[in-house]
Amino acid sequence: MKQFFLTLAGVFAGLVLFVIVTPIALIALAAAGSSAPATSPNTVLELDLREGLTDQPPTNPFAAFGGAELSVIEVVDALDRAGDDRNVKAVLIRLPEMGMTPAAADEVRQAVRRFRASGKPVIAHSQGFLPVGAVMSSYMVGASASELWMQNTSSFQATGFAADEVFLGDAFGRYGVTADFEQRYEYKNAVNTFTESDFTPAHREAMLSWMRSIYDSALANAAADRRQTPAAMRQAIESGPHSAEQAMALKLVDKIGQVEEAEAEAKRRAGRNAQLVSVADYVSNHGLQPGSGSDAIAIVNAEGAIVTGRDAGGGFGSGSTIYSDDTAAAIYEAIENRAVKAIVIRVSSPGGSPDASEQILAAVRAAKAAGKPVVVSMGTYAASGGYWISSEASAIVAQPSTLTGSIGVFGGKFVLTEALGRFGVDLRGLSVGGEYADAFSPTGRFEGQDRAAFAASIDRTYDQFIARVATGRRLPEARVREIARGRVWTGAQARELGLVDELGGLHEAIARAKALAEIPADRSVRLIRYPTQKSPFEALSEAFGVSAEGAQALVAVGGVLASPEAQGVIARARTEQLRARGASVLADQPVR
């Protein structure tokens, strides 16, 4: 019977490989192997922001099947390339109804402005702005267009910026869960979700501060792009909500119409027989710009939570994680490449392991010691561990709305004995060795020497964090302690505090890297990206635990086995194999 189930498992794995993976791999290989066709004359590039954006392109070629199809980096690169592409005559933007990630909106807006500087029009269309999240960031992108259209039935409800927080303190108390944490210091608010029932004064102060910064920045940018004063823009926005007609009367939008009408207008401006091409297809056909020249700038991708170890592969999703082994190895590889004169690390991370962060920071130090400047380009956020790995860079570039800082530490555990006991579950523990061996047991709170030892470890990590920031930013430790305390800042605020050098995106970070490497601003450079994009065969190898060569052979065979005749032979062979091993097979039918 055991062998029967093992055989069935093998059959299922085979079916997954041939029925699901093989077609995907063949599609990916066809796309990878085809030469990029020239853009058709009079192309209108369509940028649909409604599906959301990741910060960076994935290294797994199948990641697009699991989530957002585009990244901020790809959008910016496509718009920059399209500005120089004589066949691309206009851009059509589909705006999301709800908020965009503020830092992503900053970077997209900057790319739109550079595209418009080439003399080509951008038409944005909205089906409404709903009061959800940072909706002003969505409006800011629309305001950067040559024309902003709105559907006639849609409502303009972008009147501010609201954020909600869930507090579990009372619920945990009611159900017998104890959240036993240490935090350094009062602004390190992640633990408040578990210990409080409302905003603490520090939590409220910090959140309102960065929310106002993001809101004010979006208002100012929208006002500048719409050629209004910030005061007039604020008055028009905050007097809402508005109907589409009212929004146009207040000069918040330019025209009212259906998206098909906006598309027709973009095509009219592009010229005769204009064709609509999605940014996703444009990126797929052309890839990211490699640049040219003898000198190179390395671009190291770092998106997600920071953890120790390396990526073992094995997935088709789009989730991102910064593995310290992989990211450090990418930096060391860039150090060893003689053509690389400077390194830009694109960081978009809420933080993670201090040990993993220190491993990556050590690689940053090694690059600087090798004479290669390191510039950090901050994306959506570079907070806590994300700032740790950035702290000693040669320069830091952040968007005005990037969330950064959070220079602090927290840690702890959940005590579950009482909660489980209410359901008749008894939780008991045993330990051998030192008194600290069971410090993190969920059976009880930190007590006595355990509490002192744990608090000391938190203090030690905090002191190390402060020391890295003081060294990297050339600030007195006392000043760092004053502005740290776990507080989150926007990029605009961080620049005023000396935690960031320049406001901008990857475009500006590359320019800063060239300057630090003493490469003339007008000299073209190659862009070498690390980690390198995996081939479809390498991705299959990691996902199914076979060699890349074996995956290639399986995909090739899969193309042959797709025929009905071959599938019938395979099904009959499997049936005979199962019968020979004692299985009861009811019918010789191929699986469909």
Coordinates of C-alpha atoms in Angstrom, one line a residue:
M1 CA 0.0 0.0 0.0
K2 CA 2.9 2.4 0.9
Q3 CA 4.4 1.8 -2.6
F4 CA 1.0 2.5 -4.2
F5 CA 0.9 5.9 -2.6
L6 CA 4.5 6.6 -3.4
T7 CA 3.8 5.7 -7.0
L8 CA 0.7 8.0 -7.1
A9 CA 2.8 10.8 -5.7
G10 CA 5.3 10.3 -8.5
V11 CA 2.6 10.3 -11.1
F12 CA 1.2 13.5 -9.6
A13 CA 4.6 15.2 -9.7
G14 CA 5.0 14.1 -13.3
L15 CA 1.6 15.5 -14.2
V16 CA 2.5 18.8 -12.5
L17 CA 5.7 19.0 -14.4
F18 CA 4.4 18.1 -17.9
V19 CA 0.8 19.6 -17.7
I20 CA 1.6 22.8 -15.8
V21 CA 5.3 23.6 -15.7
T22 CA 6.2 22.5 -19.2
P23 CA 3.8 24.9 -21.0
I24 CA 4.9 27.8 -18.7
A25 CA 8.6 26.9 -19.4
L26 CA 8.0 26.7 -23.1
I27 CA 6.3 30.1 -23.1
A28 CA 9.2 31.6 -21.0
L29 CA 11.8 30.1 -23.3
A30 CA 10.0 31.3 -26.4
A31 CA 10.0 34.8 -24.9
A32 CA 13.6 34.6 -23.8
G33 CA 14.8 33.2 -27.1
S34 CA 13.0 35.6 -29.4
S35 CA 14.7 38.7 -30.6
A36 CA 13.2 42.0 -29.5
P37 CA 11.0 43.3 -32.3
A38 CA 11.4 47.0 -33.2
T39 CA 8.6 49.1 -31.7
S40 CA 5.9 49.9 -34.3
P41 CA 5.8 53.5 -35.6
N42 CA 3.4 55.7 -33.7
T43 CA 3.2 53.6 -30.6
V44 CA 1.3 54.6 -27.5
L45 CA 2.7 53.1 -24.3
E46 CA 0.0 52.1 -21.8
L47 CA 1.0 52.1 -18.2
D48 CA -1.7 50.4 -16.0
L49 CA -1.0 51.1 -12.3
R50 CA -4.1 49.4 -11.0
E51 CA -2.4 46.0 -10.4
G52 CA 0.2 47.5 -8.1
L53 CA 4.0 47.5 -8.4
T54 CA 6.8 45.7 -6.7
D55 CA 9.9 47.8 -6.1
Q56 CA 12.4 45.7 -8.1
P57 CA 12.2 43.1 -10.9
P58 CA 12.4 39.5 -9.7
T59 CA 15.3 37.2 -10.6
N60 CA 12.8 34.3 -11.0
P61 CA 11.4 34.3 -14.6
F62 CA 8.2 32.8 -13.3
A63 CA 7.6 35.3 -10.5
A64 CA 5.1 37.3 -12.6
F65 CA 2.7 34.4 -12.4
G66 CA 2.3 34.9 -8.6
G67 CA 1.7 38.6 -8.2
A68 CA 2.3 42.1 -9.6
E69 CA 3.5 42.0 -13.1
L70 CA 5.7 45.1 -13.1
S71 CA 8.2 46.8 -10.8
V72 CA 8.9 50.4 -10.2
I73 CA 12.4 49.9 -11.7
E74 CA 11.0 48.4 -14.9
V75 CA 8.4 51.2 -15.2
V76 CA 11.0 53.9 -14.8
D77 CA 13.4 52.2 -17.2
A78 CA 10.6 51.8 -19.8
L79 CA 9.6 55.5 -19.6
D80 CA 13.2 56.6 -19.8
R81 CA 13.8 54.3 -22.8
A82 CA 10.6 55.4 -24.5
G83 CA 11.6 59.0 -24.2
D84 CA 14.5 58.3 -26.6
D85 CA 12.5 55.8 -28.7
R86 CA 11.4 57.7 -31.8
N87 CA 8.6 55.2 -32.4
V88 CA 6.9 55.9 -29.0
K89 CA 4.9 59.0 -29.4
A90 CA 2.7 59.1 -26.3
V91 CA 1.9 57.4 -23.0
L92 CA -1.5 56.5 -21.5
I93 CA -1.7 56.0 -17.8
R94 CA -4.5 54.1 -16.1
L95 CA -4.6 55.3 -12.5
P96 CA -5.6 53.2 -9.5
E97 CA -8.7 54.3 -7.6
M98 CA -7.0 53.8 -4.2
G99 CA -3.7 54.9 -2.9
M100 CA -0.3 54.0 -4.3
T101 CA 2.9 53.4 -2.3
P102 CA 4.1 57.0 -1.8
A103 CA 7.8 56.4 -2.7
A104 CA 6.8 54.4 -5.8
A105 CA 4.5 57.3 -6.9
D106 CA 7.4 59.7 -6.4
E107 CA 9.6 57.7 -8.7
V108 CA 7.0 57.2 -11.4
R109 CA 6.1 60.9 -11.3
Q110 CA 9.8 61.8 -11.9
A111 CA 10.0 59.4 -14.8
V112 CA 6.8 60.8 -16.3
R113 CA 8.3 64.3 -16.1
R114 CA 11.5 63.2 -17.8
F115 CA 9.4 61.6 -20.6
R116 CA 7.4 64.8 -21.0
A117 CA 10.7 66.7 -21.3
S118 CA 11.3 64.8 -24.5
G119 CA 8.3 66.7 -26.0
K120 CA 5.9 63.8 -26.0
P121 CA 2.4 63.9 -24.3
V122 CA 1.2 61.8 -21.4
I123 CA -2.6 61.3 -20.9
A124 CA -3.7 59.9 -17.5
H125 CA -7.2 58.5 -16.9
S126 CA -9.0 57.9 -13.6
Q127 CA -12.1 56.1 -12.7
G128 CA -12.2 57.9 -9.4
F129 CA -10.0 58.6 -6.4
L130 CA -11.3 56.8 -3.3
P131 CA -10.4 57.9 0.3
V132 CA -8.3 54.7 0.9
G133 CA -4.6 54.8 1.8
A134 CA -2.2 57.3 0.3
V135 CA -4.7 58.3 -2.5
M136 CA -3.0 61.7 -2.8
S137 CA 0.0 59.8 -4.2
S138 CA -2.1 58.3 -7.0
Y139 CA -3.5 61.8 -7.8
M140 CA 0.1 63.2 -7.8
V141 CA 1.0 60.8 -10.6
G142 CA -2.0 61.8 -12.5
A143 CA -1.3 65.5 -12.0
S144 CA 2.2 65.0 -13.6
A145 CA 0.5 64.1 -16.9
S146 CA 0.0 66.5 -19.8
E147 CA -3.8 65.9 -19.4
L148 CA -5.7 64.3 -16.6
W149 CA -9.0 62.7 -17.6
M150 CA -11.8 61.4 -15.3
Q151 CA -14.8 59.3 -16.0
N152 CA -18.1 61.2 -15.8
T153 CA -19.6 59.0 -13.1
S154 CA -16.5 58.9 -10.9
S155 CA -16.0 60.8 -7.7
F156 CA -12.9 62.8 -6.6
Q157 CA -12.6 61.8 -2.9
A158 CA -8.9 62.4 -2.4
T159 CA -9.2 64.8 0.5
G160 CA -6.3 63.8 2.7
F161 CA -4.3 60.8 4.0
A162 CA -5.7 58.3 6.5
A163 CA -4.1 55.2 8.1
D164 CA -5.5 52.6 10.5
E165 CA -3.7 50.5 13.1
V166 CA -5.0 47.3 14.7
F167 CA -4.3 47.0 18.5
L168 CA -4.5 43.5 20.1
G169 CA -3.7 44.5 23.7
D170 CA -7.2 44.1 25.1
A171 CA -8.0 41.0 23.0
F172 CA -4.8 39.3 24.3
G173 CA -5.7 40.2 27.8
R174 CA -9.2 38.8 27.4
Y175 CA -8.0 35.5 26.0
G176 CA -5.0 35.0 28.3
V177 CA -2.1 35.8 25.8
T178 CA 0.8 37.8 27.3
A179 CA 3.0 39.8 24.9
D180 CA 6.3 40.0 26.7
F181 CA 8.6 42.3 24.7
E182 CA 11.5 44.7 25.1
Q183 CA 11.8 47.7 22.8
R184 CA 14.4 50.4 22.2
Y185 CA 12.9 53.0 22.5
E186 CA 9.5 54.6 22.7
Y187 CA 9.1 55.2 19.0
K188 CA 9.8 51.5 18.1
N189 CA 6.1 51.0 17.8
A190 CA 5.9 47.5 16.2
V191 CA 5.3 46.0 19.6
N192 CA 2.5 48.3 20.4
T193 CA 0.2 46.3 18.2
F194 CA 0.5 43.4 20.7
T195 CA 0.7 45.4 24.0
E196 CA -1.6 48.4 23.6
S197 CA -5.3 49.2 22.9
D198 CA -4.6 52.7 21.4
F199 CA -1.8 54.9 20.1
T200 CA 0.8 55.9 22.7
P201 CA 1.8 59.5 22.6
A202 CA 5.0 58.7 20.9
H203 CA 3.3 56.4 18.4
R204 CA 0.7 59.0 17.5
E205 CA 3.4 61.7 17.2
A206 CA 5.6 59.7 14.9
M207 CA 2.8 58.5 12.6
L208 CA 1.2 61.9 12.2
S209 CA 4.6 63.4 11.5
W210 CA 5.5 61.1 8.5
M211 CA 1.9 61.1 7.3
R212 CA 1.9 64.9 7.1
S213 CA 5.3 64.9 5.4
I214 CA 4.0 62.5 2.7
Y215 CA 0.7 64.4 2.3
D216 CA 2.4 67.8 2.1
S217 CA 5.0 66.5 -0.5
A218 CA 2.2 65.1 -2.7
L219 CA 0.2 68.3 -2.5
A220 CA 3.3 70.4 -3.4
N221 CA 4.2 68.2 -6.3
A222 CA 0.7 68.1 -7.7
A223 CA 0.3 71.9 -7.3
A224 CA 3.6 72.4 -9.2
D225 CA 2.6 70.1 -12.0
R226 CA -0.9 71.6 -12.2
R227 CA 0.7 75.1 -12.1
Q228 CA -1.2 76.1 -9.0
T229 CA -0.1 77.4 -5.6
P230 CA 0.1 74.8 -2.8
A231 CA -2.5 76.8 -0.9
A232 CA -5.0 76.8 -3.8
M233 CA -4.4 73.1 -4.3
R234 CA -4.9 72.3 -0.6
Q235 CA -8.1 74.4 -0.6
A236 CA -9.5 72.6 -3.6
I237 CA -8.6 69.1 -2.4
E238 CA -9.8 69.5 1.2
S239 CA -13.1 71.0 0.3
G240 CA -14.1 67.7 -1.3
P241 CA -15.3 65.2 -2.0
H242 CA -16.2 66.3 -5.5
S243 CA -18.1 65.0 -8.6
A244 CA -16.1 64.8 -11.8
E245 CA -17.7 68.0 -13.0
Q246 CA -16.8 69.8 -9.8
A247 CA -13.2 68.5 -9.9
M248 CA -12.8 69.9 -13.4
A249 CA -14.3 73.2 -12.4
L250 CA -11.7 73.4 -9.6
K251 CA -9.0 72.6 -12.1
L252 CA -8.1 69.3 -10.4
V253 CA -8.7 67.4 -13.7
D254 CA -8.6 68.6 -17.3
K255 CA -11.3 66.5 -19.1
I256 CA -14.2 64.2 -18.5
G257 CA -14.6 61.1 -20.6
Q258 CA -14.4 57.3 -20.8
V259 CA -11.1 55.6 -20.9
E260 CA -11.8 54.7 -24.6
E261 CA -12.0 58.4 -25.4
A262 CA -8.7 59.0 -23.6
E263 CA -7.1 56.2 -25.5
A264 CA -8.4 57.6 -28.8
E265 CA -7.0 61.0 -27.9
A266 CA -3.6 59.5 -27.1
K267 CA -3.6 57.6 -30.4
R268 CA -4.6 60.7 -32.3
R269 CA -1.6 62.5 -30.9
A270 CA 0.6 59.6 -31.7
G271 CA -0.3 59.7 -35.4
R272 CA -1.9 57.6 -38.1
N273 CA -2.4 53.9 -37.4
A274 CA -1.2 54.3 -33.8
Q275 CA -0.8 51.1 -31.8
L276 CA -1.3 50.6 -28.0
V277 CA 1.5 48.6 -26.4
S278 CA 1.5 47.8 -22.6
V279 CA 4.6 48.7 -20.6
A280 CA 4.8 45.0 -19.5
D281 CA 5.1 44.0 -23.2
Y282 CA 7.6 46.8 -23.9
V283 CA 9.7 45.7 -21.0
S284 CA 9.4 42.0 -22.0
N285 CA 10.5 42.8 -25.6
H286 CA 13.3 45.2 -24.7
G287 CA 14.5 44.2 -21.2
L288 CA 16.2 46.7 -18.9
Q289 CA 18.6 49.1 -20.5
P290 CA 22.2 47.7 -20.3
G291 CA 23.9 51.0 -21.1
S292 CA 27.2 51.0 -22.9
G293 CA 30.9 51.9 -22.4
S294 CA 34.0 50.5 -20.8
D295 CA 33.1 51.6 -17.3
A296 CA 30.3 49.9 -15.4
I297 CA 28.0 50.6 -12.5
A298 CA 26.7 47.6 -10.6
I299 CA 23.1 47.6 -9.5
V300 CA 22.5 45.3 -6.6
N301 CA 18.8 44.4 -5.8
A302 CA 17.7 44.1 -2.2
E303 CA 13.9 44.0 -1.6
G304 CA 12.0 42.4 1.3
A305 CA 12.7 41.4 4.9
I306 CA 16.3 40.7 5.7
V307 CA 17.2 37.2 6.8
T308 CA 20.3 35.1 7.1
G309 CA 21.1 32.4 4.6
R310 CA 20.5 32.0 0.9
D311 CA 17.5 31.6 -1.3
A312 CA 16.9 27.9 -1.8
G313 CA 14.4 28.6 -4.6
G314 CA 11.5 26.3 -5.1
G315 CA 8.7 28.8 -5.7
F316 CA 6.8 30.5 -8.5
G317 CA 5.4 33.4 -6.3
S318 CA 6.5 37.0 -6.4
G319 CA 7.3 37.3 -2.7
S320 CA 10.7 39.0 -2.0
T321 CA 13.3 38.4 0.7
I322 CA 16.8 39.8 1.2
Y323 CA 19.0 36.8 1.9
S324 CA 22.2 37.9 3.5
D325 CA 24.4 35.3 1.8
D326 CA 23.1 36.1 -1.6
T327 CA 23.2 39.9 -1.3
A328 CA 26.7 39.9 0.2
A329 CA 27.8 37.6 -2.5
A330 CA 26.4 39.9 -5.2
I331 CA 28.4 42.8 -3.7
Y332 CA 31.6 40.8 -3.5
E333 CA 31.0 39.7 -7.1
A334 CA 30.7 43.4 -8.1
I335 CA 33.9 44.2 -6.2
E336 CA 35.8 41.5 -8.2
N337 CA 34.6 42.8 -11.5
R338 CA 37.3 45.2 -12.8
A339 CA 34.9 47.0 -15.1
V340 CA 32.7 48.0 -12.1
K341 CA 33.7 51.4 -10.8
A342 CA 30.9 52.0 -8.3
I343 CA 28.0 50.0 -6.8
V344 CA 24.4 51.1 -6.4
I345 CA 22.3 49.1 -3.9
R346 CA 18.6 49.4 -4.3
V347 CA 17.1 48.9 -0.9
S348 CA 13.4 48.4 -0.2
S349 CA 13.1 46.7 3.2
P350 CA 11.2 47.1 6.4
G351 CA 14.1 45.5 8.3
G352 CA 14.9 42.1 9.7
S353 CA 17.8 40.2 11.3
P354 CA 20.6 42.4 12.8
D355 CA 23.1 39.6 12.0
A356 CA 22.0 39.4 8.4
S357 CA 22.1 43.2 8.1
E358 CA 25.7 43.2 9.5
Q359 CA 26.8 40.6 7.0
I360 CA 25.6 42.8 4.2
L361 CA 27.1 45.9 5.7
A362 CA 30.4 44.2 5.9
A363 CA 30.3 43.7 2.2
V364 CA 29.5 47.4 1.7
R365 CA 32.6 48.2 3.8
A366 CA 34.7 45.8 1.7
A367 CA 33.5 47.6 -1.5
K368 CA 34.6 50.9 -0.2
A369 CA 37.9 49.5 1.0
A370 CA 38.4 48.3 -2.6
G371 CA 38.0 51.8 -3.9
K372 CA 34.5 51.3 -5.2
P373 CA 32.0 53.9 -3.9
V374 CA 28.6 52.5 -2.7
V375 CA 25.4 54.5 -3.2
V376 CA 22.2 53.3 -1.7
S377 CA 19.0 54.1 -3.5
M378 CA 16.1 53.8 -1.1
G379 CA 12.7 52.6 -2.5
T380 CA 9.4 52.2 -0.6
Y381 CA 11.2 51.9 2.7
A382 CA 14.6 51.4 4.2
A383 CA 13.8 51.1 7.8
S384 CA 15.4 49.4 10.8
G385 CA 17.6 46.7 9.2
G386 CA 17.1 48.4 5.9
Y387 CA 18.8 51.5 7.3
W388 CA 21.5 49.3 9.0
I389 CA 22.7 48.0 5.7
S390 CA 22.6 51.5 4.2
S391 CA 24.2 53.4 7.1
E392 CA 27.8 53.2 6.0
A393 CA 27.3 53.7 2.2
S394 CA 29.3 56.5 0.5
A395 CA 26.0 58.3 -0.2
I396 CA 22.3 57.7 0.4
V397 CA 19.6 58.8 -2.0
A398 CA 15.9 58.5 -1.0
Q399 CA 12.5 59.6 -2.3
P400 CA 10.8 62.3 -0.3
S401 CA 8.2 59.7 0.7
T402 CA 10.5 56.8 1.5
L403 CA 10.0 55.6 5.0
T404 CA 13.4 55.2 6.6
G405 CA 15.2 55.4 10.0
S406 CA 13.5 53.3 12.6
I407 CA 16.9 53.1 14.3
G408 CA 15.9 50.8 17.1
V409 CA 15.4 47.2 18.2
F410 CA 12.7 45.1 19.7
G411 CA 12.2 41.5 20.6
G412 CA 10.3 39.2 22.8
K413 CA 7.8 36.3 23.0
F414 CA 4.2 35.4 23.5
V415 CA 3.3 33.6 26.7
L416 CA 0.5 31.1 25.9
T417 CA 0.0 28.9 29.0
E418 CA -3.1 30.7 30.2
A419 CA -4.7 30.9 26.7
L420 CA -4.2 27.2 26.0
G421 CA -5.3 26.2 29.5
R422 CA -8.7 27.7 28.8
F423 CA -9.1 25.0 26.2
G424 CA -7.9 22.2 28.4
V425 CA -4.4 22.2 26.8
D426 CA -1.5 22.1 29.3
L427 CA 1.8 23.6 28.2
R428 CA 4.8 22.4 30.1
G429 CA 8.5 22.7 29.4
L430 CA 11.8 21.0 30.2
S431 CA 15.4 22.3 29.8
V432 CA 19.0 21.3 30.5
G433 CA 22.0 23.5 30.7
G434 CA 22.2 27.1 31.8
E435 CA 19.4 29.1 33.3
Y436 CA 18.8 31.0 30.0
A437 CA 18.1 27.8 28.1
D438 CA 14.3 28.2 28.4
A439 CA 14.2 32.0 28.3
F440 CA 12.1 32.0 25.2
S441 CA 9.7 29.3 26.3
P442 CA 6.0 30.3 25.9
T443 CA 5.3 28.8 29.3
G444 CA 6.2 32.0 31.3
R445 CA 7.3 35.6 31.2
F446 CA 11.0 36.7 31.3
E447 CA 11.9 36.8 35.0
G448 CA 14.9 37.8 37.1
Q449 CA 18.2 36.9 35.4
D450 CA 16.5 35.9 32.2
R451 CA 14.9 39.4 31.9
A452 CA 18.2 41.1 32.7
A453 CA 20.1 39.0 30.1
F454 CA 17.5 39.5 27.4
A455 CA 17.4 43.2 28.0
A456 CA 21.2 43.4 27.9
S457 CA 21.2 41.7 24.5
I458 CA 18.6 44.2 23.2
D459 CA 20.7 47.1 24.5
R460 CA 23.9 45.6 22.9
T461 CA 22.2 45.4 19.5
Y462 CA 20.9 49.0 19.8
D463 CA 24.3 50.3 20.7
Q464 CA 25.8 48.5 17.7
F465 CA 23.1 50.1 15.5
I466 CA 23.9 53.6 16.9
A467 CA 27.6 53.1 16.3
R468 CA 27.1 52.1 12.6
V469 CA 24.9 55.1 12.0
A470 CA 27.3 57.5 13.8
T471 CA 30.3 56.1 11.8
G472 CA 28.6 56.1 8.4
R473 CA 26.8 59.4 8.7
R474 CA 29.7 61.2 10.6
L475 CA 27.4 62.2 13.4
P476 CA 28.2 62.2 17.2
E477 CA 26.7 59.2 18.9
A478 CA 24.7 61.5 21.2
R479 CA 23.1 63.1 18.2
V480 CA 22.2 59.7 16.7
R481 CA 20.6 58.6 20.0
E482 CA 18.6 61.8 20.0
I483 CA 17.1 61.4 16.5
A484 CA 16.9 57.6 16.6
R485 CA 14.9 56.0 19.5
G486 CA 13.1 53.8 16.9
R487 CA 11.5 56.7 15.1
V488 CA 10.4 56.4 11.4
W489 CA 11.1 59.4 9.2
T490 CA 10.3 60.2 5.6
G491 CA 13.1 60.7 3.1
A492 CA 12.5 64.4 3.1
Q493 CA 12.7 64.5 7.0
A494 CA 15.7 62.2 7.0
R495 CA 17.7 64.5 4.7
E496 CA 17.1 67.4 7.1
L497 CA 18.4 65.2 9.9
G498 CA 21.6 64.1 8.0
L499 CA 20.4 60.5 7.6
V500 CA 20.0 60.9 3.8
D501 CA 22.2 62.9 1.3
E502 CA 19.9 63.5 -1.6
L503 CA 16.3 63.2 -2.7
G504 CA 15.5 61.1 -5.8
G505 CA 15.4 57.7 -7.2
L506 CA 17.6 55.2 -9.0
H507 CA 18.3 57.7 -11.8
E508 CA 19.8 60.1 -9.3
A509 CA 21.6 57.4 -7.4
I510 CA 23.4 56.3 -10.6
A511 CA 24.4 59.9 -11.3
R512 CA 25.8 60.2 -7.7
A513 CA 27.7 56.9 -8.2
K514 CA 29.3 58.2 -11.4
A515 CA 30.3 61.4 -9.7
L516 CA 31.9 59.5 -6.7
A517 CA 33.7 57.2 -9.2
E518 CA 35.0 60.3 -11.0
I519 CA 33.2 59.3 -14.2
P520 CA 32.2 62.3 -16.3
A521 CA 28.5 62.9 -16.2
D522 CA 28.2 62.8 -20.0
R523 CA 30.0 59.5 -20.4
S524 CA 27.8 56.4 -20.9
V525 CA 28.3 53.5 -18.5
R526 CA 27.2 49.9 -18.6
L527 CA 24.7 48.8 -15.9
I528 CA 25.4 45.3 -14.5
R529 CA 22.7 43.9 -12.4
Y530 CA 23.2 41.6 -9.4
P531 CA 21.9 39.0 -8.7
T532 CA 21.7 38.0 -12.3
Q533 CA 18.3 37.0 -13.8
K534 CA 17.8 33.2 -13.6
S535 CA 17.1 31.3 -16.7
P536 CA 13.9 29.3 -16.9
F537 CA 15.9 26.1 -16.6
E538 CA 17.7 27.4 -13.5
A539 CA 14.3 28.3 -12.0
L540 CA 12.9 24.9 -12.8
S541 CA 16.0 23.3 -11.3
E542 CA 15.5 25.1 -8.0
A543 CA 11.7 24.5 -7.9
F544 CA 11.9 20.7 -8.5
G545 CA 15.4 19.8 -7.2
V546 CA 16.8 18.7 -10.5
S547 CA 19.8 19.9 -12.4
A548 CA 19.5 22.8 -14.9
E549 CA 20.5 20.3 -17.6
G550 CA 17.8 17.9 -16.5
A551 CA 15.2 20.6 -16.4
Q552 CA 16.1 21.6 -20.0
A553 CA 15.8 18.0 -21.1
L554 CA 12.4 17.6 -19.4
V555 CA 11.1 20.7 -21.0
A556 CA 12.3 19.6 -24.4
V557 CA 10.7 16.2 -23.9
G558 CA 7.6 18.0 -22.6
G559 CA 7.2 19.6 -26.0
V560 CA 7.1 16.2 -27.7
L561 CA 4.9 14.7 -25.1
A562 CA 2.2 17.3 -25.5
S563 CA 0.7 15.4 -28.4
P564 CA -2.4 13.3 -27.6
E565 CA -0.7 10.1 -29.0
A566 CA 2.3 10.5 -26.6
Q567 CA 0.0 11.2 -23.7
G568 CA -2.0 8.0 -24.4
V569 CA 1.2 5.9 -24.5
I570 CA 2.4 7.4 -21.2
A571 CA -1.0 6.8 -19.5
R572 CA -1.1 3.1 -20.6
A573 CA 2.5 2.6 -19.5
R574 CA 1.8 4.1 -16.1
T575 CA -1.3 1.9 -15.8
E576 CA 0.7 -1.3 -16.4
Q577 CA 3.4 -0.1 -14.0
L578 CA 0.8 0.4 -11.2
R579 CA -0.8 -3.0 -11.9
A580 CA 2.5 -4.7 -11.8
R581 CA 3.0 -3.2 -8.3
G582 CA -0.4 -4.5 -7.0
A583 CA -2.5 -1.4 -7.5
S584 CA -6.1 -1.8 -8.6
V585 CA -6.7 0.4 -11.7
L586 CA -10.3 0.7 -12.8
A587 CA -9.7 2.1 -16.4
D588 CA -7.1 2.6 -19.0
Q589 CA -8.0 6.3 -19.5
P590 CA -5.4 9.0 -20.1
V591 CA -5.6 11.8 -17.6
R592 CA -7.1 14.9 -19.1

